[in-house]
Coordinates of C-alpha atoms in Angstrom, one line a residue:
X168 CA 30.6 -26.3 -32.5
X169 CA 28.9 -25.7 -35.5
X170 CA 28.2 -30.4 -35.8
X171 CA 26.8 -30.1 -32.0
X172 CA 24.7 -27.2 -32.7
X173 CA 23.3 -29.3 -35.5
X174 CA 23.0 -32.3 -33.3
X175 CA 21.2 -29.8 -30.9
X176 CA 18.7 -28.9 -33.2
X177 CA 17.7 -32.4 -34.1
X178 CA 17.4 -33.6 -31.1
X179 CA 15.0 -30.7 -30.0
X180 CA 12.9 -31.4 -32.8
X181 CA 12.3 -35.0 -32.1
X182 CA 11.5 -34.0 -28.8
X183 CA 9.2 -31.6 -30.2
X184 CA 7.7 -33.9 -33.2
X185 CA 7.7 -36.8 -29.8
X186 CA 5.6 -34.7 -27.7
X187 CA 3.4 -33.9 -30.1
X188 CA 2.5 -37.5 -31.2
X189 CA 2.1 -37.9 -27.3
X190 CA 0.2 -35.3 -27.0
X191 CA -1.8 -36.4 -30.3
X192 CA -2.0 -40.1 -30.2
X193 CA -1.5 -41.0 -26.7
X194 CA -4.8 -40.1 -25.0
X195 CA -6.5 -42.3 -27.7
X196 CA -4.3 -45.0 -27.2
X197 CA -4.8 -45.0 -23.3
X198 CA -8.8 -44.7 -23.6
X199 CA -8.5 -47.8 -26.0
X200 CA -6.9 -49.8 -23.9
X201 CA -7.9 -48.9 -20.9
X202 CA -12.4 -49.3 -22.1
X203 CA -12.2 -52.6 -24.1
X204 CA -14.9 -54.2 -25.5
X205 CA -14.6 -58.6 -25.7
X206 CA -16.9 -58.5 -28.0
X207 CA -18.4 -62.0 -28.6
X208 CA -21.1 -61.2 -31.3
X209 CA -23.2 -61.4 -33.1
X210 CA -25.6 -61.4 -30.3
X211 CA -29.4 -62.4 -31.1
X212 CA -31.6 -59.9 -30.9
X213 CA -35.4 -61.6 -31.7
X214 CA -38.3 -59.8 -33.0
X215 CA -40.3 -59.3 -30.2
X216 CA -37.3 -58.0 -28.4
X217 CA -36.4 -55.7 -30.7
X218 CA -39.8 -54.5 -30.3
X219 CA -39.8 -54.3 -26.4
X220 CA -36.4 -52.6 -26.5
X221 CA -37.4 -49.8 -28.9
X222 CA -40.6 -49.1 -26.9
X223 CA -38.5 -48.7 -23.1
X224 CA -37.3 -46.2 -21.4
X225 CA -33.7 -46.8 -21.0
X226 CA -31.8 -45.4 -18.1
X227 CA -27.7 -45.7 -17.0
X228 CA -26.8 -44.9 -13.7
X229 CA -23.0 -44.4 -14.3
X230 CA -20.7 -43.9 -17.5
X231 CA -17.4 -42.1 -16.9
X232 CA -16.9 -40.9 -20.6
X233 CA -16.6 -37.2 -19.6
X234 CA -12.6 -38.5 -18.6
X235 CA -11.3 -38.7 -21.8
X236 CA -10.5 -37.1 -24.9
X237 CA -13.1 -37.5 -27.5
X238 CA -15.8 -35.3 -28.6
X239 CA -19.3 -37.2 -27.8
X240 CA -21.3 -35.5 -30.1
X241 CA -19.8 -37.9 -32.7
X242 CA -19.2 -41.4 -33.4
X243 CA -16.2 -42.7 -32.0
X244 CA -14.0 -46.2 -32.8
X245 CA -13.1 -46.5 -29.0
X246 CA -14.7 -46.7 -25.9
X247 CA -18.3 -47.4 -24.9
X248 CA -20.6 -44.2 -25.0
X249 CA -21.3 -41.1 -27.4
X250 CA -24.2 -39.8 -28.5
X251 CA -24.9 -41.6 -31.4
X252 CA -24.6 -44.6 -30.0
X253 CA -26.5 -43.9 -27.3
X254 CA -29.5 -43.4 -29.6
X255 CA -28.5 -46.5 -31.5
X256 CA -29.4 -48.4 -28.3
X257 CA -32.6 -46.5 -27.6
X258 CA -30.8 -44.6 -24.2
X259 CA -33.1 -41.7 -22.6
X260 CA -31.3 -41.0 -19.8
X261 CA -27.3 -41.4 -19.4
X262 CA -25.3 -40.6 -15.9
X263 CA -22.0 -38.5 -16.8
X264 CA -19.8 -39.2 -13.8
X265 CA -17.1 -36.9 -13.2
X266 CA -13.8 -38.7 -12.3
X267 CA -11.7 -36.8 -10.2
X268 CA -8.9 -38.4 -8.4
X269 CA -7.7 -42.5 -8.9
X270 CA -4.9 -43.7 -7.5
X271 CA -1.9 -45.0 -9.7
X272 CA -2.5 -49.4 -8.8
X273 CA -5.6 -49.2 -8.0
X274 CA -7.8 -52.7 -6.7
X275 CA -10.6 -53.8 -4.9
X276 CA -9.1 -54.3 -1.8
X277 CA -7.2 -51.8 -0.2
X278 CA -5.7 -48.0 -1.5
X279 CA -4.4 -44.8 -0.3
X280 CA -5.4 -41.5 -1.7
X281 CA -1.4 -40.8 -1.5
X282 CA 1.3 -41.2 -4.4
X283 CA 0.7 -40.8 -7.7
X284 CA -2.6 -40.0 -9.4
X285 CA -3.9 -41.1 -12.5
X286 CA -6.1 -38.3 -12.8
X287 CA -3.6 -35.7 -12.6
X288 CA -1.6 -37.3 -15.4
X289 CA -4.5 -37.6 -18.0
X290 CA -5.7 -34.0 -17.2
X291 CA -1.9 -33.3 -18.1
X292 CA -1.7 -35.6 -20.9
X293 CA -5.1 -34.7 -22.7
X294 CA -3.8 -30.3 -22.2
X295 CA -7.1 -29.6 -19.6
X296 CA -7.0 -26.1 -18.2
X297 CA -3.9 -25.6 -16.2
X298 CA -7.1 -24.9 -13.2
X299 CA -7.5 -28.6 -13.5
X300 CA -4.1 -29.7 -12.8
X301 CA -4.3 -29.6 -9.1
X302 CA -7.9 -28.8 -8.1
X303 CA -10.0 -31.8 -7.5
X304 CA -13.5 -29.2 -7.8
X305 CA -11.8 -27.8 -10.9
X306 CA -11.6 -31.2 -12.5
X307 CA -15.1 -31.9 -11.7
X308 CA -16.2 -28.5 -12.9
X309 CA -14.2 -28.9 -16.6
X310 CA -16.4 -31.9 -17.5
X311 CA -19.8 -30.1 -16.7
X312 CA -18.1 -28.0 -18.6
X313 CA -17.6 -30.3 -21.4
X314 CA -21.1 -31.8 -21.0
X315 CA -22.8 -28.6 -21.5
X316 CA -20.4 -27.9 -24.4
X317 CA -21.6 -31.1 -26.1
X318 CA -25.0 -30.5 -25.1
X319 CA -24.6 -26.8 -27.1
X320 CA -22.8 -28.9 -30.0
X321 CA -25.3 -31.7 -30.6
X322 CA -28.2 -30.4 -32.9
X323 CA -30.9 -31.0 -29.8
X324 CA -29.6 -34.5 -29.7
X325 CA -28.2 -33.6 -26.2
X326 CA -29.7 -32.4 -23.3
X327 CA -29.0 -31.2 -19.8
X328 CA -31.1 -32.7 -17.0
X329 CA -31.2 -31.3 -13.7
X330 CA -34.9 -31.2 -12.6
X331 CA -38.1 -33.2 -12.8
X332 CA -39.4 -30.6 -15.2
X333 CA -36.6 -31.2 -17.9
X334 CA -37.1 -35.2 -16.8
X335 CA -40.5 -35.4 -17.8
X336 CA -40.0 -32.9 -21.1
X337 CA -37.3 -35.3 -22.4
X338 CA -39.3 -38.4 -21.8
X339 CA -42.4 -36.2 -23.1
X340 CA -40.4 -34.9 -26.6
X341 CA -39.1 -39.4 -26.5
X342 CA -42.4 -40.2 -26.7
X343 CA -43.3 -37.8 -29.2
X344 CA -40.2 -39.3 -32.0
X345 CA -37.6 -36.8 -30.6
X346 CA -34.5 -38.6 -31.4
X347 CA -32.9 -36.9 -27.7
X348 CA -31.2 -38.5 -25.2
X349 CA -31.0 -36.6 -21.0
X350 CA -27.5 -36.4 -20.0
X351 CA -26.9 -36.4 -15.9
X352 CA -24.0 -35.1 -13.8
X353 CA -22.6 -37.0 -11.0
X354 CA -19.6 -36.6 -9.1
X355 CA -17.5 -40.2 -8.7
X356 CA -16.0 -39.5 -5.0
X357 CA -17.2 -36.2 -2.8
X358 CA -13.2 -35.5 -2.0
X359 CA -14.4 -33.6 -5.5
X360 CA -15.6 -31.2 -2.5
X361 CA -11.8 -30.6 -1.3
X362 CA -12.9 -30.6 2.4
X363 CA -15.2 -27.5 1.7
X364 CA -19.0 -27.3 1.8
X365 CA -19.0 -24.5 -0.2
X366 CA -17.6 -26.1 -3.2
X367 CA -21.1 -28.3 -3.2
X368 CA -22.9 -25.0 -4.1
X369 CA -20.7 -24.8 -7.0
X370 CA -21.4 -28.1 -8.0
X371 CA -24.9 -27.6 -8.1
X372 CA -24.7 -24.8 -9.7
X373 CA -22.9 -26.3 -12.6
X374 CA -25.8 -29.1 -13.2
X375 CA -24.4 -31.5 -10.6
X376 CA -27.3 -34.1 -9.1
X377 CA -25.9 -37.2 -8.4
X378 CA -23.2 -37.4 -5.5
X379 CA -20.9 -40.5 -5.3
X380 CA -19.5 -40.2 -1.4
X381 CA -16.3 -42.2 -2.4
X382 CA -14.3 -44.0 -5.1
X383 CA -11.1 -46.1 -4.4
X384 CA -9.5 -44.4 -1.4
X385 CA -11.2 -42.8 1.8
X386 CA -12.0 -39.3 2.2
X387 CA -12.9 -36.4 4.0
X388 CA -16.4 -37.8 4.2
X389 CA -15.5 -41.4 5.7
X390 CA -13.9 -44.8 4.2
X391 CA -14.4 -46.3 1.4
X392 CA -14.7 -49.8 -0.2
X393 CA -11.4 -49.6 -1.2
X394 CA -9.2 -47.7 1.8
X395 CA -7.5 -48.6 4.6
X396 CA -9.7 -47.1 7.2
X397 CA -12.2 -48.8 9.3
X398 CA -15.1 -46.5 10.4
X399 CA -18.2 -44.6 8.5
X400 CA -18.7 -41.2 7.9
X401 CA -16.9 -38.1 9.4
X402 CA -18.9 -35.2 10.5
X403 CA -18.1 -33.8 7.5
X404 CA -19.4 -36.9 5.7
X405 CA -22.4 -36.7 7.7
X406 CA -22.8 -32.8 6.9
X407 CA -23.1 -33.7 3.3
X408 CA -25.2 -36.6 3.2
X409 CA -27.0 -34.4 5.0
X410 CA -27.2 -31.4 2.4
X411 CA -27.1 -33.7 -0.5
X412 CA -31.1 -34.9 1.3
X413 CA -32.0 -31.0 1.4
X414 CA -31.4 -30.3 -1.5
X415 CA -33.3 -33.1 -3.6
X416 CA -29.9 -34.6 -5.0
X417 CA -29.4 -38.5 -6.0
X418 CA -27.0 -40.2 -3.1
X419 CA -25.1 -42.7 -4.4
X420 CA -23.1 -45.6 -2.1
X421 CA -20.8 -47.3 -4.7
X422 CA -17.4 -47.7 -3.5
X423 CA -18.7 -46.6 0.1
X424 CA -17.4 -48.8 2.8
X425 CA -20.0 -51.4 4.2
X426 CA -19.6 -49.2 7.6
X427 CA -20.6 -45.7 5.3
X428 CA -23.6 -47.6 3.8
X429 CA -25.0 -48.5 7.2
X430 CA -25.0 -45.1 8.7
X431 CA -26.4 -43.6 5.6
X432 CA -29.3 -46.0 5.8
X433 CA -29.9 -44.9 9.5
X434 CA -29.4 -41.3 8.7
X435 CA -31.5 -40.7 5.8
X436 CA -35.0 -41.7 4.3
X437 CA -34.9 -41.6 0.9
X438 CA -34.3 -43.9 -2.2
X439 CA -30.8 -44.3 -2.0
X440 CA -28.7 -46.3 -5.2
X441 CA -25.5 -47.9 -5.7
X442 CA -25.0 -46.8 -9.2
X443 CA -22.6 -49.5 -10.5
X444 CA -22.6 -52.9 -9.1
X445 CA -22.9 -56.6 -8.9
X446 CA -25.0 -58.6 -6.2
X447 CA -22.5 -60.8 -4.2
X448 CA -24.5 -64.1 -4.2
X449 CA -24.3 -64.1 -8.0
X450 CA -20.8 -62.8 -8.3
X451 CA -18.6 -63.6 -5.1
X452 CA -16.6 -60.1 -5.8
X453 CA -15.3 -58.0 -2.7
X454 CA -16.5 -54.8 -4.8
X455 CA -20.5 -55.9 -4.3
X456 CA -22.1 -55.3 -1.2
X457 CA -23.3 -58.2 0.7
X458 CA -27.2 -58.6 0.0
X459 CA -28.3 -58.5 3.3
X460 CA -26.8 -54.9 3.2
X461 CA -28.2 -54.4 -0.5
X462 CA -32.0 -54.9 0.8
X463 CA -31.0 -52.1 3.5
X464 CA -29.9 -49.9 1.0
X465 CA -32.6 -50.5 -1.7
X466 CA -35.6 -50.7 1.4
X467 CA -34.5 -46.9 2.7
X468 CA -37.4 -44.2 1.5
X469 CA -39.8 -47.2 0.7
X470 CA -42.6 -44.4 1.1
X471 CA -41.7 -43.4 -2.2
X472 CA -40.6 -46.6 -3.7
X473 CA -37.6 -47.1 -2.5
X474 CA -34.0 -47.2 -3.5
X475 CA -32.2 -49.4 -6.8
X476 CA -29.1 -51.1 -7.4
X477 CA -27.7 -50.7 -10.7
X478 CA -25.6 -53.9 -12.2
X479 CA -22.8 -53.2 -14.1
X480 CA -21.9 -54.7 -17.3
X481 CA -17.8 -55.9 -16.8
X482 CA -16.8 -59.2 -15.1
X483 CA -15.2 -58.1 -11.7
X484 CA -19.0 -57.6 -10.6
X485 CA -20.9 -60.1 -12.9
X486 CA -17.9 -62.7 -13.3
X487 CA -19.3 -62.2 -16.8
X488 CA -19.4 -59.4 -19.1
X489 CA -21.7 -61.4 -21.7
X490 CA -25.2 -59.8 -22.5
X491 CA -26.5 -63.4 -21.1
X492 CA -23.7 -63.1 -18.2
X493 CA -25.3 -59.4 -17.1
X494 CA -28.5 -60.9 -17.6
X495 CA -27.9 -63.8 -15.1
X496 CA -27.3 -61.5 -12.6
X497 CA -30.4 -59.3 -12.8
X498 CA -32.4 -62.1 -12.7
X499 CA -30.8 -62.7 -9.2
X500 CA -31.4 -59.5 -8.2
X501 CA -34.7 -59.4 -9.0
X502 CA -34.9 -62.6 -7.1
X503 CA -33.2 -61.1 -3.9
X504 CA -34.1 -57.7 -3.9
X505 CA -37.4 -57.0 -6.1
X506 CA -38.1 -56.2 -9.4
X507 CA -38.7 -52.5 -8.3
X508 CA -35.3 -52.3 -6.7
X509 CA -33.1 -52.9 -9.7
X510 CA -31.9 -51.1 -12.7
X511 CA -28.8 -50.6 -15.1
X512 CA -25.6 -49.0 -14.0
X513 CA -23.0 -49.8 -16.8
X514 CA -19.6 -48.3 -15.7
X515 CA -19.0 -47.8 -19.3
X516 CA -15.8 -45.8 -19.9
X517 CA -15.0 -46.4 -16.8
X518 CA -11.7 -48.0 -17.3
X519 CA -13.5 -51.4 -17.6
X520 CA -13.6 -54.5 -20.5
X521 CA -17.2 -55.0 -21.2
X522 CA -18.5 -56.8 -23.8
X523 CA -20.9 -54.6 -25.6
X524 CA -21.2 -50.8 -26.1
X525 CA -24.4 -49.1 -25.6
X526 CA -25.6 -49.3 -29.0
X527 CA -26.4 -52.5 -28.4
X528 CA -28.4 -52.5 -25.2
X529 CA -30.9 -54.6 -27.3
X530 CA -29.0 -57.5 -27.0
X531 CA -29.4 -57.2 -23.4
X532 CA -32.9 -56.9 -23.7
X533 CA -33.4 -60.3 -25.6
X534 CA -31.1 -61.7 -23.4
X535 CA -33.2 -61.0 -20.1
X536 CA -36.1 -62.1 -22.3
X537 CA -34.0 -65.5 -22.7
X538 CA -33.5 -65.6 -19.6
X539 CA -37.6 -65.7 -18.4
X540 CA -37.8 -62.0 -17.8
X541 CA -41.6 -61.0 -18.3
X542 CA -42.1 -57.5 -20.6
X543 CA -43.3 -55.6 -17.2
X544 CA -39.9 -57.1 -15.7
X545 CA -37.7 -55.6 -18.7
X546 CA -39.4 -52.2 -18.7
X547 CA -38.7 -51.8 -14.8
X548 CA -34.8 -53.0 -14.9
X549 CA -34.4 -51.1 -17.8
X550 CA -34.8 -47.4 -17.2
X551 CA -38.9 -47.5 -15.3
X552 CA -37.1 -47.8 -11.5
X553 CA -34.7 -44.9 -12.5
X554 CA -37.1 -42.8 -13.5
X555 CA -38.9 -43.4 -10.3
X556 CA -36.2 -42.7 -8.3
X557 CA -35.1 -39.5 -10.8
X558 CA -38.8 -37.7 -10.3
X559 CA -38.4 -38.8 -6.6
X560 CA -35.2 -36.9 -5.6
X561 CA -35.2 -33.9 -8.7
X562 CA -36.5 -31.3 -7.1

């Protein structure tokens, strides 16, 4: 008795000292493998634009670093995004998405929002609030949460952006030498809303001003990209695209289904975005709209410029995740769709390989240079269209 209560012991505390390396280790491990970088530097950055690319305005439609475990006041050896090296590559304005719900074998093509979810596991895995554990509103409310914290925690280096007043302070303080970068909450899927109207007042309430309608699965508001469903919106869907208008928020149509897209266009007239994306003639990808949709999206609220794509920076949307590859596409965007109607929208974090991190966004910058962009041209991909669209729904 006394050699199996011995045994007994041991075995509990390897399954102590095992869970605790899990607990310790594993979240890094998943980030790292899951946000790669092919890294295929150095990249040339010239001169003149290193120049251009310290004088911009740099905006981001969509990182999703809020999901995992890392403090992002401080440089980090994984993933894509912190503060630091967001000022390292000049950013003034990032997009924290919150991540909600993802479906374990996830694709392109076609999902269920049944079975097991990734999100449930990491919120598990990483010790969130129990809250968290089986609240999609919860979930999105922890990373405000954590946004704000960092925000608190970074020395001014941080801020909190949820009107055009705090916009055009940041950009004002920029300008001035502040070394300050605007952080924006977005919501990646409104099933964050569990069904419930009244959980969008608690969104907003916590700094939320971007609203994704979908990510891989359909929803209470409609189909997405990525579900099995064929239609558009639900009157629910149509009761929030609705309030999300009222109330001067950012809608955003990534991972919408084509269908969803279309009747937002015909409902609304505003600038509308799809936050991360490619452009299908320059990346034959199921996850890009086709363009004749794009110039419907980015053509909606033209009376106060109009809408923006924002191209992504991994190879499922640009079939290339080089700083020339992201480039290339641009360039076809701003062919298809207008200089004015396109912008940045990295995914970074995102569970995505790219193949640089956003301290060096000044690659990119020499690379649309390369590629015949004019000065005018980079300023309005980089961050000037975003801004636009920013002061035109931040109320």
């Amino acid at each position: 008795m006394r050699t199996f209560g011995k045994w007994l012991g041991r075995a509990l505390m390897v399954l102590v000292l095992g869970l605790v390396a899990f607990l310790t280790l594993g979240p890094g491990y998943v980030e790292a493998e899951r946000n790669g970088i092919n890294w295929q530097g150095p990249y040339p950055v010239s001169d003149d634009a290193a120049a251009l690319h310290a004088s911009l305005v740099v905006g981001d439609w969509h990182a999703d670093s809020l999901l995992w475990d890392r403090d992002l006041t401080e440089r980090a050896d994984r993933g894509h995004v912190d503060v630091p090296r967001l000022l390292e590559g000049n950013v003034a304005v990032q997009v924290f998405t919150a991540v909600t719900k993802s479906p374990a074998g996830q694709n392109y093509h076609e999902n269920t929002g049944d079975g097991t979810d990734n999100i449930t596991l990491l919120a598990m895995g990483q010790l969130w609030p129990l809250r968290t554990w089986t609240s999609l509103v919860e979930r999105a409310l922890y990373q405000a949460e954590r946004l704000h914290g960092f925000a608190e925690a970074s020395d001014g280096a941080l801020r909190v952006i949820t009107d055009e007043a705090g916009l055009d302070a940041l950009l004002a303080d920029r300008e001035g030498g502040a070394e300050v970068v605007g952080g924006i909450l977005g919501i990646e899927g409104a099933h964050a809303l569990e069904g419930d109207l009244a959980n969008l007042d608690r969104l907003e309430d916590a700094g939320f001003r971007l609203v994704g309608l979908h990510h891989f699965f359909d929803n209470e508001l409609g189909t997405s990209l990525h579900g099995v469903g064929d239609g558009g919106l639900t009157d629910f869907g149509r009761e929030v695209v609705a309030e999300v208008v009222t109330r001067g928020m950012v809608l955003d149509l990534a991972h919408s289904s084509e269908a969803v897209a279309q009747e937002v266009v015909d409902l609304t007239d505003i600038p509308l975005i799809v936050s991360h994306t490619g452009l299908r003639s320059a990346c034959d990808a199921h996850r890009n709209f086709p363009d004749n949709l794009m110039r419907r999206i980015v053509q909606n609220g033209m009376d106060q410029g109009g809408g923006v794509i924002g191209i992504g920076y991994w190879a499922d949307v640009t079939c290339d995740e080089s700083p020339d590859g992201v480039a290339r596409v641009i360039m076809a965007a701003i062919d298809v769709l207008g200089v004015d109607h396109v912008s940045l929208g990295s995914d970074y974090d995102g569970s995505v390989t790219v193949g640089f991190d956003t301290s060096e966004l000044a690659a990119l910058t020499d690379a649309l240079l390369r590629a015949g962009a004019t000065p005018d041209e980079v300023r309005a991909v980089m961050g000037g269209n975003m801004m636009r669209v920013l002061r035109a729904r931040l109320n």
